[in-house]
PDB file of C-alpha atoms in Angstrom:
ATOM      1  CA  MET F 199       0.000   0.000   0.000  1.00 52.00           C
ATOM      2  CA  GLY F 200       1.282   3.489  -0.870  1.00 76.00           C
ATOM      3  CA  ASN F 201       1.335   6.682   1.114  1.00 90.00           C
ATOM      4  CA  ASN F 202      -2.241   7.945   1.469  1.00 95.00           C
ATOM      5  CA  LEU F 203      -1.396  10.808   3.852  1.00 97.00           C
ATOM      6  CA  LEU F 204      -3.228  13.937   2.767  1.00 98.00           C
ATOM      7  CA  TYR F 205      -2.523  17.442   4.084  1.00 98.00           C
ATOM      8  CA  VAL F 206      -5.620  19.619   4.382  1.00 98.00           C
ATOM      9  CA  CYS F 207      -4.745  23.175   3.326  1.00 98.00           C
ATOM     10  CA  SER F 208      -7.448  25.748   4.047  1.00 97.00           C
ATOM     11  CA  PRO F 209      -7.661  29.158   5.712  1.00 96.00           C
ATOM     12  CA  TYR F 210      -7.707  29.574   9.480  1.00 94.00           C
ATOM     13  CA  ARG F 211      -7.445  33.302  10.210  1.00 90.00           C
ATOM     14  CA  GLY F 212     -10.309  35.715   9.707  1.00 90.00           C
ATOM     15  CA  GLU F 213     -13.646  34.023  10.257  1.00 95.00           C
ATOM     16  CA  ILE F 214     -12.187  31.322  12.483  1.00 94.00           C
ATOM     17  CA  ARG F 215     -15.447  29.532  13.339  1.00 96.00           C
ATOM     18  CA  ARG F 216     -16.464  29.263   9.675  1.00 97.00           C
ATOM     19  CA  ASN F 217     -12.938  28.302   8.591  1.00 96.00           C
ATOM     20  CA  LYS F 218     -12.655  25.562  11.216  1.00 96.00           C
ATOM     21  CA  GLU F 219     -15.996  24.107  10.099  1.00 98.00           C
ATOM     22  CA  TYR F 220     -14.768  24.186   6.488  1.00 98.00           C
ATOM     23  CA  ALA F 221     -11.558  22.383   7.542  1.00 98.00           C
ATOM     24  CA  ARG F 222     -13.697  19.726   9.256  1.00 98.00           C
ATOM     25  CA  GLU F 223     -15.781  19.314   6.066  1.00 98.00           C
ATOM     26  CA  LEU F 224     -12.622  18.846   3.991  1.00 98.00           C
ATOM     27  CA  THR F 225     -11.229  16.366   6.520  1.00 98.00           C
ATOM     28  CA  ARG F 226     -14.478  14.374   6.427  1.00 98.00           C
ATOM     29  CA  ALA F 227     -14.454  14.303   2.607  1.00 97.00           C
ATOM     30  CA  ALA F 228     -10.843  13.068   2.643  1.00 97.00           C
ATOM     31  CA  ILE F 229     -11.654  10.269   5.077  1.00 97.00           C
ATOM     32  CA  ASN F 230     -14.727   9.274   3.057  1.00 96.00           C
ATOM     33  CA  SER F 231     -12.527   9.141  -0.065  1.00 96.00           C
ATOM     34  CA  GLY F 232     -10.071   6.718   1.576  1.00 96.00           C
ATOM     35  CA  PHE F 233      -7.282   9.133   2.505  1.00 97.00           C
ATOM     36  CA  ALA F 234      -5.598   9.594   5.889  1.00 97.00           C
ATOM     37  CA  PRO F 235      -5.980  13.373   6.352  1.00 98.00           C
ATOM     38  CA  VAL F 236      -3.853  15.609   8.535  1.00 97.00           C
ATOM     39  CA  THR F 237      -5.487  18.944   9.357  1.00 97.00           C
ATOM     40  CA  VAL F 238      -2.869  20.670  11.462  1.00 96.00           C
ATOM     41  CA  HIS F 239      -4.696  23.977  11.879  1.00 94.00           C
ATOM     42  CA  LEU F 240      -7.510  22.192  13.710  1.00 94.00           C
ATOM     43  CA  TYR F 241      -5.253  20.988  16.506  1.00 94.00           C
ATOM     44  CA  LEU F 242      -2.070  23.081  16.543  1.00 93.00           C
ATOM     45  CA  THR F 243      -4.186  26.179  17.150  1.00 91.00           C
ATOM     46  CA  GLU F 244      -5.522  24.486  20.276  1.00 92.00           C
ATOM     47  CA  VAL F 245      -2.052  24.569  21.873  1.00 94.00           C
ATOM     48  CA  LEU F 246      -0.412  27.527  20.102  1.00 93.00           C
ATOM     49  CA  ASP F 247      -1.713  31.094  19.866  1.00 92.00           C
ATOM     50  CA  ASP F 248      -1.934  32.042  16.182  1.00 88.00           C
ATOM     51  CA  ASN F 249      -1.935  35.724  17.183  1.00 90.00           C
ATOM     52  CA  LYS F 250       1.532  35.489  18.752  1.00 95.00           C
ATOM     53  CA  PRO F 251       4.142  35.670  15.971  1.00 93.00           C
ATOM     54  CA  GLN F 252       6.608  33.248  17.600  1.00 96.00           C
ATOM     55  CA  GLU F 253       3.922  30.654  18.277  1.00 95.00           C
ATOM     56  CA  ARG F 254       2.472  31.044  14.778  1.00 92.00           C
ATOM     57  CA  SER F 255       5.951  30.595  13.318  1.00 93.00           C
ATOM     58  CA  ARG F 256       6.529  27.410  15.329  1.00 95.00           C
ATOM     59  CA  GLY F 257       3.116  26.101  14.310  1.00 93.00           C
ATOM     60  CA  MET F 258       3.748  26.847  10.628  1.00 93.00           C
ATOM     61  CA  ALA F 259       7.154  25.102  10.823  1.00 95.00           C
ATOM     62  CA  ALA F 260       5.596  22.035  12.469  1.00 96.00           C
ATOM     63  CA  GLY F 261       2.847  21.953   9.838  1.00 95.00           C
ATOM     64  CA  GLN F 262       5.344  22.200   7.008  1.00 95.00           C
ATOM     65  CA  ASP F 263       7.370  19.349   8.481  1.00 97.00           C
ATOM     66  CA  ILE F 264       4.217  17.223   8.490  1.00 97.00           C
ATOM     67  CA  LEU F 265       3.354  18.377   4.960  1.00 97.00           C
ATOM     68  CA  LYS F 266       6.688  17.043   3.679  1.00 97.00           C
ATOM     69  CA  ARG F 267       5.641  13.537   4.747  1.00 97.00           C
ATOM     70  CA  CYS F 268       2.353  13.600   2.835  1.00 97.00           C
ATOM     71  CA  ALA F 269       1.719  12.418  -0.713  1.00 97.00           C
ATOM     72  CA  TYR F 270      -1.302  14.674  -1.285  1.00 98.00           C
ATOM     73  CA  ILE F 271      -2.463  18.188  -0.492  1.00 98.00           C
ATOM     74  CA  LEU F 272      -6.141  19.106  -0.492  1.00 98.00           C
ATOM     75  CA  LEU F 273      -6.595  22.724  -1.554  1.00 98.00           C
ATOM     76  CA  GLY F 274      -9.512  24.254   0.312  1.00 97.00           C
ATOM     77  CA  GLU F 275      -9.953  27.458  -1.700  1.00 95.00           C
ATOM     78  CA  LYS F 276     -13.652  28.105  -1.061  1.00 96.00           C
ATOM     79  CA  TYR F 277     -12.856  31.158   1.101  1.00 96.00           C
ATOM     80  CA  GLY F 278      -9.710  32.247  -0.708  1.00 95.00           C
ATOM     81  CA  ILE F 279      -6.014  31.512  -0.271  1.00 95.00           C
ATOM     82  CA  SER F 280      -4.336  32.888   2.846  1.00 94.00           C
ATOM     83  CA  GLU F 281      -0.650  33.780   3.185  1.00 92.00           C
ATOM     84  CA  GLY F 282      -0.068  30.593   5.192  1.00 92.00           C
ATOM     85  CA  MET F 283      -1.754  28.542   2.488  1.00 95.00           C
ATOM     86  CA  LYS F 284       0.464  30.117  -0.177  1.00 96.00           C
ATOM     87  CA  GLU F 285       3.537  28.919   1.725  1.00 95.00           C
ATOM     88  CA  GLU F 286       2.099  25.409   2.065  1.00 97.00           C
ATOM     89  CA  ILE F 287       1.097  25.223  -1.607  1.00 97.00           C
ATOM     90  CA  THR F 288       4.556  26.377  -2.704  1.00 97.00           C
ATOM     91  CA  LEU F 289       6.214  23.728  -0.519  1.00 97.00           C
ATOM     92  CA  ALA F 290       3.819  21.056  -1.789  1.00 98.00           C
ATOM     93  CA  ALA F 291       4.637  21.955  -5.401  1.00 97.00           C
ATOM     94  CA  LEU F 292       8.381  21.810  -4.669  1.00 97.00           C
ATOM     95  CA  LYS F 293       7.958  18.378  -3.060  1.00 97.00           C
ATOM     96  CA  GLY F 294       5.826  17.100  -5.944  1.00 96.00           C
ATOM     97  CA  LEU F 295       2.706  16.393  -3.898  1.00 97.00           C
ATOM     98  CA  THR F 296      -0.456  15.509  -5.792  1.00 97.00           C
ATOM     99  CA  MET F 297      -2.832  18.462  -5.558  1.00 97.00           C
ATOM    100  CA  LEU F 298      -6.515  17.807  -5.016  1.00 98.00           C
ATOM    101  CA  TYR F 299      -9.702  19.796  -4.560  1.00 97.00           C
ATOM    102  CA  GLU F 300     -13.099  18.982  -3.053  1.00 96.00           C
ATOM    103  CA  LYS F 301     -16.471  19.313  -4.732  1.00 95.00           C
ATOM    104  CA  ASP F 302     -19.736  18.026  -3.306  1.00 94.00           C
ATOM    105  CA  GLY F 303     -17.928  15.843  -0.771  1.00 94.00           C
ATOM    106  CA  LYS F 304     -15.660  14.149  -3.313  1.00 95.00           C
ATOM    107  CA  LEU F 305     -11.994  14.754  -4.070  1.00 97.00           C
ATOM    108  CA  TYR F 306     -10.619  15.448  -7.539  1.00 96.00           C
ATOM    109  CA  HIS F 307      -7.210  16.032  -9.076  1.00 96.00           C
ATOM    110  CA  ALA F 308      -6.515  19.765  -9.430  1.00 95.00           C
ATOM    111  CA  GLY F 309      -7.170  21.075 -12.910  1.00 91.00           C
ATOM    112  CA  THR F 310      -9.268  18.042 -13.864  1.00 92.00           C
ATOM    113  CA  GLU F 311     -12.554  16.386 -13.131  1.00 90.00           C
ATOM    114  CA  LYS F 312     -10.817  13.073 -12.439  1.00 94.00           C
ATOM    115  CA  GLU F 313     -11.877  11.694  -9.063  1.00 94.00           C
ATOM    116  CA  ALA F 314      -8.971  11.095  -6.695  1.00 95.00           C
ATOM    117  CA  ILE F 315      -8.342   7.772  -5.013  1.00 90.00           C
ATOM    118  CA  PRO F 316      -5.387   6.991  -2.728  1.00 90.00           C
ATOM    119  CA  ASN F 317      -2.452   4.963  -4.029  1.00 81.00           C
TER     120      ASN F 317
END
């Protein structure tokens, strides 16, 4: 069996309640599609204060370390792309991760309508 780790990339800052619910929706869709999702901004923000620059920096570094171990990144762009997301997407592209998007609870390869299934 291949690496089915999927990094959920979606906004956190701004409308935090809405953005956390969106992250949960993306995580649920990934699980239902057979992936093993990692949604770091749902749990790292529980122990680190995103409003404190040093803590945010440590959280971003930890998330990027986790991202490097994933085979997929799920791009949650429904509410735009935040600065943190831009960094994660750039790193994912450099590492050659497969980029996916969600539509109606299903995951698809970015730029296509081909449904995504884990390796």
